[in-house]
CSV table of C-alpha atoms and ligand atoms in Angstrom, one decimal:
chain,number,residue,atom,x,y,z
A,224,UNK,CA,122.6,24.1,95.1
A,225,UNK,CA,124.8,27.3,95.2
A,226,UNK,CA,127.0,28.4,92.2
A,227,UNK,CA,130.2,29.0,92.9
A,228,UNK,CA,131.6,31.4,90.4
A,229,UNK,CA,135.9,30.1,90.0
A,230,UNK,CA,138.0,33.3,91.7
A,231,UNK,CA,139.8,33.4,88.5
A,232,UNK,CA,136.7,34.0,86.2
A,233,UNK,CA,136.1,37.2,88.3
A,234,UNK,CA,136.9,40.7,87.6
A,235,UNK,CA,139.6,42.0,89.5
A,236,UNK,CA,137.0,45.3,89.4
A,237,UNK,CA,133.9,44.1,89.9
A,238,UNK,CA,131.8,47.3,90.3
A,239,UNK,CA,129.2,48.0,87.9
A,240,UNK,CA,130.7,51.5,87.2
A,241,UNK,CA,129.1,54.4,85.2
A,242,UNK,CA,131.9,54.0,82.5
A,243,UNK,CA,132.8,51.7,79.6
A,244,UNK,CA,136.0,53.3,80.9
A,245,UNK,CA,137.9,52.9,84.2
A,246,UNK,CA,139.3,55.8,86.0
A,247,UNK,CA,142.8,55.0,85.2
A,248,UNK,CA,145.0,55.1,88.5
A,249,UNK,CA,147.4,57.9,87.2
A,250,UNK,CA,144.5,60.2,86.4
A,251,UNK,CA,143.1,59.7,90.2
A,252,UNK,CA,147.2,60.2,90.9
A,253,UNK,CA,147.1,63.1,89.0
A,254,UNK,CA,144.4,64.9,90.8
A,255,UNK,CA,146.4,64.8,93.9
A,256,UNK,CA,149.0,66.5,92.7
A,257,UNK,CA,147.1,69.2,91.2
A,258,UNK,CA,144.7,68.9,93.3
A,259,UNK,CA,146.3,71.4,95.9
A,260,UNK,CA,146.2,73.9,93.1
A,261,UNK,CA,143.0,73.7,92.0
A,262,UNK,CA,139.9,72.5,94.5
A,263,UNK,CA,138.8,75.0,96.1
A,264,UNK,CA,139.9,77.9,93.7
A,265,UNK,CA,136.8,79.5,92.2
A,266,UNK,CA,135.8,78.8,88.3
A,267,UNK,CA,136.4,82.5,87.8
A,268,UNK,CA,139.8,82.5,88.7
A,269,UNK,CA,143.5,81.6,86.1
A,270,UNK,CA,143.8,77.8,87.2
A,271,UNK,CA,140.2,76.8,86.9
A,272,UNK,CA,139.8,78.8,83.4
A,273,UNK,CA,143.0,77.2,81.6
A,274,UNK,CA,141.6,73.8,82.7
A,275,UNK,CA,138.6,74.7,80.5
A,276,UNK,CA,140.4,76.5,77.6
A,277,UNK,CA,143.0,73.1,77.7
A,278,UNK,CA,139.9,71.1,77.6
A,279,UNK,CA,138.4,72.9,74.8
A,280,UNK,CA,141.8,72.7,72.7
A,281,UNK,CA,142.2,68.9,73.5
A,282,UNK,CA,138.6,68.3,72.4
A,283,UNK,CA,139.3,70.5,69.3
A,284,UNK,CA,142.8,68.1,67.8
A,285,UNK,CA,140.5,64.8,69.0
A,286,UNK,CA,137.3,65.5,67.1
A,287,UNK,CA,139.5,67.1,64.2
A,288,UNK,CA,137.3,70.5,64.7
A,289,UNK,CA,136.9,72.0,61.4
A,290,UNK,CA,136.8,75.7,60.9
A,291,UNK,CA,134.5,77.2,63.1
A,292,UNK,CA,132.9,74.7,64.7
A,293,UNK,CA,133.6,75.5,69.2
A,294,UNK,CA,133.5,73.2,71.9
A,295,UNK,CA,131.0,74.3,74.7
A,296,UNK,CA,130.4,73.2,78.1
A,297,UNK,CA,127.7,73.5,80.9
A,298,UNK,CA,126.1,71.6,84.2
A,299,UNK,CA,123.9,68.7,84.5
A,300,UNK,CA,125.6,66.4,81.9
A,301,UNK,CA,123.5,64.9,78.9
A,302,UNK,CA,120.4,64.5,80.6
A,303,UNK,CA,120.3,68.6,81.0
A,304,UNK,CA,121.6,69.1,77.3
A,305,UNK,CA,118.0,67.3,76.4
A,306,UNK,CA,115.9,70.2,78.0
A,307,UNK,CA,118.3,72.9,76.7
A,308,UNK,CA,118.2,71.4,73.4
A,309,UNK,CA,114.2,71.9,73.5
A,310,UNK,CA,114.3,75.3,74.8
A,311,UNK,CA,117.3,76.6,72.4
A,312,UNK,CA,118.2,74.6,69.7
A,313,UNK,CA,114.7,73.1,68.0
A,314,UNK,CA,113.3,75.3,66.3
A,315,UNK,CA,109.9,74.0,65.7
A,316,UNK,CA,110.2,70.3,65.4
A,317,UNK,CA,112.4,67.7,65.5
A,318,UNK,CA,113.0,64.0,64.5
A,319,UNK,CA,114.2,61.3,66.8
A,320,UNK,CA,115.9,58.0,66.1
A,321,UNK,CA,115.1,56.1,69.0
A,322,UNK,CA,116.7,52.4,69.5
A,323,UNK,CA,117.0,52.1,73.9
A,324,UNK,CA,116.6,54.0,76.9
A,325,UNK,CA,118.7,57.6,75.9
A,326,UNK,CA,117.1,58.1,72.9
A,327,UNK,CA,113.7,57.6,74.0
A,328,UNK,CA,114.7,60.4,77.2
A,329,UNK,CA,115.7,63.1,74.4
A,330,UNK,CA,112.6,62.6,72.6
A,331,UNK,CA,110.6,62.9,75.9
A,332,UNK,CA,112.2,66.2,76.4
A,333,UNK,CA,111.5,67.3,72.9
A,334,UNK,CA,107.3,67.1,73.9
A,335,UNK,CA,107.4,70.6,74.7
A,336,UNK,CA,104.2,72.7,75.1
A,337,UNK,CA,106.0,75.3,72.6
A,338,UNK,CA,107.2,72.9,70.0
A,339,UNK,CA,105.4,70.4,67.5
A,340,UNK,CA,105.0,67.1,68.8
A,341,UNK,CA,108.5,65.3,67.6
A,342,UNK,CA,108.5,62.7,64.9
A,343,UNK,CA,110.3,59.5,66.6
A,344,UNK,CA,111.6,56.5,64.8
A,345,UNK,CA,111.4,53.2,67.5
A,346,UNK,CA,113.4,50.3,67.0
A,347,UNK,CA,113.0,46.8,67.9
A,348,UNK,CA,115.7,46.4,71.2
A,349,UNK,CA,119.0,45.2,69.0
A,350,UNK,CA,118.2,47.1,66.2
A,351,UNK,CA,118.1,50.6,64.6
A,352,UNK,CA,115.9,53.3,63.0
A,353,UNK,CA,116.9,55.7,60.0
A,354,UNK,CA,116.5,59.2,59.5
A,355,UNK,CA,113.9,60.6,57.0
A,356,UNK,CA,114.0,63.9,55.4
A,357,UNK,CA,110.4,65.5,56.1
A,358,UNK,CA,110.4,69.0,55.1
A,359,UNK,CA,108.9,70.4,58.6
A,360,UNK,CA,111.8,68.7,60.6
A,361,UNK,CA,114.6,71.2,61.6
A,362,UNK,CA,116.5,69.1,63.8
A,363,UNK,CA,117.8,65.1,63.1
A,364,UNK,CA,118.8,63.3,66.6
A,365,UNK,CA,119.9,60.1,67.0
A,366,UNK,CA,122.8,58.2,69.1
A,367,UNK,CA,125.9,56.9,68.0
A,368,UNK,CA,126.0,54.5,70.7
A,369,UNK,CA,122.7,53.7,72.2
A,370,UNK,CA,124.2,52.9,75.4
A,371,UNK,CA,121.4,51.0,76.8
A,372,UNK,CA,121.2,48.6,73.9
A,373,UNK,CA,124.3,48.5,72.7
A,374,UNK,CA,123.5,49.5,69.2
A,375,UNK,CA,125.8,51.6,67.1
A,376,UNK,CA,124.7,54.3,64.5
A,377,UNK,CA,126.6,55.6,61.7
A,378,UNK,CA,126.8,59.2,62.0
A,379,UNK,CA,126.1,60.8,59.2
A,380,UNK,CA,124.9,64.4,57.5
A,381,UNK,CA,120.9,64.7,57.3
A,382,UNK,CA,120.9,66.4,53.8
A,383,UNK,CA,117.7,68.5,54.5
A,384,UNK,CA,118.3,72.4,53.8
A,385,UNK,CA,118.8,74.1,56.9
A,386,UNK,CA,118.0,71.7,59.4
A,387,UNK,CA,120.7,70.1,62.0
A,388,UNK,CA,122.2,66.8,62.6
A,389,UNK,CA,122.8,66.3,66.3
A,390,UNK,CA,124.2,63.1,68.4
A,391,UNK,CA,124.7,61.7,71.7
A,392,UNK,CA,128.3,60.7,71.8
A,393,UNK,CA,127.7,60.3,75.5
A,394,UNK,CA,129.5,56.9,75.3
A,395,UNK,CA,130.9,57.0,72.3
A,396,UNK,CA,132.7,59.9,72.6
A,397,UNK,CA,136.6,59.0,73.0
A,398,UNK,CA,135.8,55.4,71.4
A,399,UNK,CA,134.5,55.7,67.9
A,400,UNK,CA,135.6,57.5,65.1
A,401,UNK,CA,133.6,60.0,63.3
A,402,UNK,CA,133.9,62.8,60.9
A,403,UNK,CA,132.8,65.9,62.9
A,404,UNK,CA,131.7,67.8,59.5
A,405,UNK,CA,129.3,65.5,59.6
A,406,UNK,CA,127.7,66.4,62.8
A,407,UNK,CA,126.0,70.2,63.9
A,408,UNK,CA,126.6,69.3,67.6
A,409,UNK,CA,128.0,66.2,68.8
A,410,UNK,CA,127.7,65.8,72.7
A,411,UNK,CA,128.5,64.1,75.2
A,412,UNK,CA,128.6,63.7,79.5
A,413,UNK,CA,132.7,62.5,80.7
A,414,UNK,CA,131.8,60.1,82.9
A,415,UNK,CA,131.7,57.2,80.2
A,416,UNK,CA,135.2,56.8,77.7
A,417,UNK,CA,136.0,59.9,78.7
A,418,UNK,CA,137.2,58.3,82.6
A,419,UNK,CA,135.7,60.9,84.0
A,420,UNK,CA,133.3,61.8,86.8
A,421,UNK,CA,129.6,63.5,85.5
A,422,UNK,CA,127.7,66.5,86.2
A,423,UNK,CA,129.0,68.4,83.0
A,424,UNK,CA,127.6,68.3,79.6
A,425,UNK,CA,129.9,69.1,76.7
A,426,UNK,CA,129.5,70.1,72.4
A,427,UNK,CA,131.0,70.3,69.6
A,428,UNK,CA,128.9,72.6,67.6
A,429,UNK,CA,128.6,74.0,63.9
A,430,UNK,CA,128.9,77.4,62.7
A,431,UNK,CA,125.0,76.4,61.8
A,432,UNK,CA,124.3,75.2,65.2
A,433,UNK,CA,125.8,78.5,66.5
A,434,UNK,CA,123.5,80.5,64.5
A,435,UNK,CA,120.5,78.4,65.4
A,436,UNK,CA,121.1,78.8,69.5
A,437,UNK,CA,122.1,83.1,68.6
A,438,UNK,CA,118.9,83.2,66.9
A,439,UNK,CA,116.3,81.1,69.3
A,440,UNK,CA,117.9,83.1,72.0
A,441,UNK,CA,117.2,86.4,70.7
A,442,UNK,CA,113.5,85.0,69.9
A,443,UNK,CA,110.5,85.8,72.4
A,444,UNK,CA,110.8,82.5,73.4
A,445,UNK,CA,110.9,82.0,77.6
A,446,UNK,CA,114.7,80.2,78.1
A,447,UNK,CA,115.4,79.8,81.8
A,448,UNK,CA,119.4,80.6,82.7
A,449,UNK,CA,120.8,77.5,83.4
A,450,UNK,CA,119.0,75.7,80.3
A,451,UNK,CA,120.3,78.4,78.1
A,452,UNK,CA,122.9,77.2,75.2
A,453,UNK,CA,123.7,80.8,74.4
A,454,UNK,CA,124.9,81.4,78.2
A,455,UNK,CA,126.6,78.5,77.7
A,456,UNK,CA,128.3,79.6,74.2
A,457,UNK,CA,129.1,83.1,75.7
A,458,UNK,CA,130.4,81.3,79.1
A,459,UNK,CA,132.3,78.7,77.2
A,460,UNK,CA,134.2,81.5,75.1
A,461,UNK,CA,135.6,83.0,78.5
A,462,UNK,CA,136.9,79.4,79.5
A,463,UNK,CA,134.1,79.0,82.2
A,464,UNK,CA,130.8,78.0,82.8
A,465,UNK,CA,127.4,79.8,83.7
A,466,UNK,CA,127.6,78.4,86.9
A,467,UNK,CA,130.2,76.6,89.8
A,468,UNK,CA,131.3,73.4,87.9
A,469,UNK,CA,133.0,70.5,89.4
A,470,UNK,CA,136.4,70.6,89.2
A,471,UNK,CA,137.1,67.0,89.9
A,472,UNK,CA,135.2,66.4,86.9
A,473,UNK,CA,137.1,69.0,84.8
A,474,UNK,CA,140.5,67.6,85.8
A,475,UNK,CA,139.7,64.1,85.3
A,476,UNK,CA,138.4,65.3,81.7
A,477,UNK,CA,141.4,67.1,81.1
A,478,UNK,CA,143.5,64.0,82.0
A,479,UNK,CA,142.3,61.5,80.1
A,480,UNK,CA,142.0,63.8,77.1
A,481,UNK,CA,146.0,64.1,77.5
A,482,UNK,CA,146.0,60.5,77.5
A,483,UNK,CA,144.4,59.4,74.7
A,484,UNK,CA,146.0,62.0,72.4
A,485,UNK,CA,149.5,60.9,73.4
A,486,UNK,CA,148.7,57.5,72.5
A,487,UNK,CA,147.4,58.1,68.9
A,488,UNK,CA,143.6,60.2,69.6
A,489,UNK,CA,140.7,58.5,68.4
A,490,UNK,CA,142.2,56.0,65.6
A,491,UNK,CA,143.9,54.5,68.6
A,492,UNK,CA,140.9,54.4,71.0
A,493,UNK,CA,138.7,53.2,68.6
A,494,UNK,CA,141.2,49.9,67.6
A,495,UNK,CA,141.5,50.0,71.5
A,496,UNK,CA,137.8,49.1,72.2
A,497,UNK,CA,137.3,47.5,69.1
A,498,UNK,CA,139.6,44.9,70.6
A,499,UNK,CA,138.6,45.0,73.4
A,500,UNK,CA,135.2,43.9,72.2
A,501,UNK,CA,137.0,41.1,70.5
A,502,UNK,CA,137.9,39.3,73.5
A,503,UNK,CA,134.4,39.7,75.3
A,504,UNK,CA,132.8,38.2,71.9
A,505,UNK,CA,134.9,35.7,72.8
A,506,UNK,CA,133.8,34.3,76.1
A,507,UNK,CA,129.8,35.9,75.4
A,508,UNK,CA,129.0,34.3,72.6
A,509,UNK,CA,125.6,34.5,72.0
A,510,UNK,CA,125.5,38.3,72.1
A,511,UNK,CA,125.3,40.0,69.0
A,512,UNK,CA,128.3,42.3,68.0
A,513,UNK,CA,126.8,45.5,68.9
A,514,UNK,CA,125.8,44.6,72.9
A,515,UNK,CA,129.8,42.8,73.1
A,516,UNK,CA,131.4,46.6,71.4
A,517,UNK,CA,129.5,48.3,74.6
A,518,UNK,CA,130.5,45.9,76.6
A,519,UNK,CA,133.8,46.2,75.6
A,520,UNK,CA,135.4,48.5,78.2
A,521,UNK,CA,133.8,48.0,81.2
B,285,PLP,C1,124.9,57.8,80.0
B,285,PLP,C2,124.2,58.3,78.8
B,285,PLP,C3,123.4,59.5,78.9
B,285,PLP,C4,123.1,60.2,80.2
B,285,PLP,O1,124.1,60.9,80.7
B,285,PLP,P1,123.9,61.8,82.0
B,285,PLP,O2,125.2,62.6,82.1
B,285,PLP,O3,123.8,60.8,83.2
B,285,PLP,O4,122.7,62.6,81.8
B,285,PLP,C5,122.9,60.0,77.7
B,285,PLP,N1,123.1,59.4,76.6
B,285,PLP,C6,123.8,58.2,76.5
B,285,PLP,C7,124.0,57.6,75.1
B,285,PLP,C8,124.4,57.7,77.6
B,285,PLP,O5,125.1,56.6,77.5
């Protein structure tokens, strides 16, 4: 017996895309235009660095920046921000919620030979893990939305005296709301709500994140160059990157950025996919709320 699924049951997209969010038509539109401009110019060079300082502003008003906290950019999206993390942001050990597949991938990076073995929190698959304070921890990671699961976490200040609270906002990012004092660096890749394409890693970091990746930096400890977080925050302050970035990527950033601030920043996106989420409750029942939110957008 085959299944026939009804035409009308099927999405008029059907791809199985790297998102929750589409590449909206007038972004891809958008690139054309600019396009001509822009691909092909160097990352050194006015068009290419205003891109970056507009993405940096527009980041800034969505997240609500407060005083001297900086957006910073580099290459190889989050997966890359996991092994610069380990060489330039732990300082000796750090503490891992892990609840799917991302999580578990940060804490993999964090078993370094010149670090302590991290301390990571598992989850049974649908549910989440909770920070504890330990007093040798110096950095608290966790996900807000553990993509692979579905699961949401709260994000939230670890209260423990000079360590850092850091999450992957790689899907949330541009969905959920969040209070950024909350957060020492909240990253993220573009390639998810942010309708863009990947390759590009980007932060929103403290003042006590900054002083962290100044101070590792200046330590005897061996960084490589294109791992290092303090070539990215001296890179990032001159509008650029360390090394050639993709523009595409950039520009597609850039535009959806635009986007979502004109149509009310992150209160809007947020009631966006939390409708969104509504509707696919509605014909998945079964699922439990957190899987339907990440379904949501796709
Ligand atoms: C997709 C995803 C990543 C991986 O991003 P890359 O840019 O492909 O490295 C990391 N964390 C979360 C939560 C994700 O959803």
């Amino acid at each position: 017996m085959t299944i026939t699924i009804p035409r009308q049951l099927l999405p008029s997209d059907g791809r199985f895309g790297s998102g929750p969010a589409k590449i909206r038509a007038a972004q891809l539109d958008a690139l054309h235009t600019d396009g001509v401009s822009l691909i092909g110019t160097s990352h050194r060079q006015a068009p290419v660095k205003a891109l970056v300082a507009n993405i940096k502003a527009q980041l800034s008003t969505l997240f609500a920046a407060p005083d001297g906290y900086e957006v910073i950019l580099g290459n190889g999206g989050s997966t890359a921000f996991w092994d610069a993390a380990a060489f330039g942001l732990i300082e000796q050990r750090s503490q891992h919620l892990t609840f799917g597949e991302f999580g578990n991938k940060f804490a993999a990076a964090a078993h370094a030979p010149w670090l302590s073995t991290p301390d990571v929190r598992a989850a049974l698959p649908g549910t989440r893990s909770d920070s504890e304070i330990m007093p040798d921890i110096d950095l608290y990671a966790w996900p807000h939305n553990e993509t692979s699961t579905g699961v949401a976490a709260p994000v939230h200040r670890v209260n423990a005296q000079g360590a850092l609270t850091v999450i992957d906002a790689t899907s949330a990012a541009g969905g959920m709301t969040f209070d950024a004092t909350d957060t020492d660096v909240y990253y993220f890749a573009p390639q998810k709500n942010l309708g863009s394409d990947g390759g590009l890693w980007v932060a929103l970091v403290s003042p006590a994140a900054i002083e962290r990746i100044e101070r590792i930096a200046t330590s005897d400890r061996y960084i490589p160059e294109s791992l290092s977080l303090k070539s990215a925050l001296d890179n990032s302050r001159l509008d650029q990157t360390l090394n050639t970035p993709a523009l595409v990527t950039l520009h597609l950033l850039n535009s959806q950025l635009a986007w979502i601030l004109e149509q009310g920043g992150l209160p809007w996106a947020c009631a966006r996919v939390t409708e969104s989420a509504l509707h696919n409750r509605g014909c998945r029942r079964g699922l439990n709320p957190p899987v339907s939110r990440r379904l949501l957008a796709m």
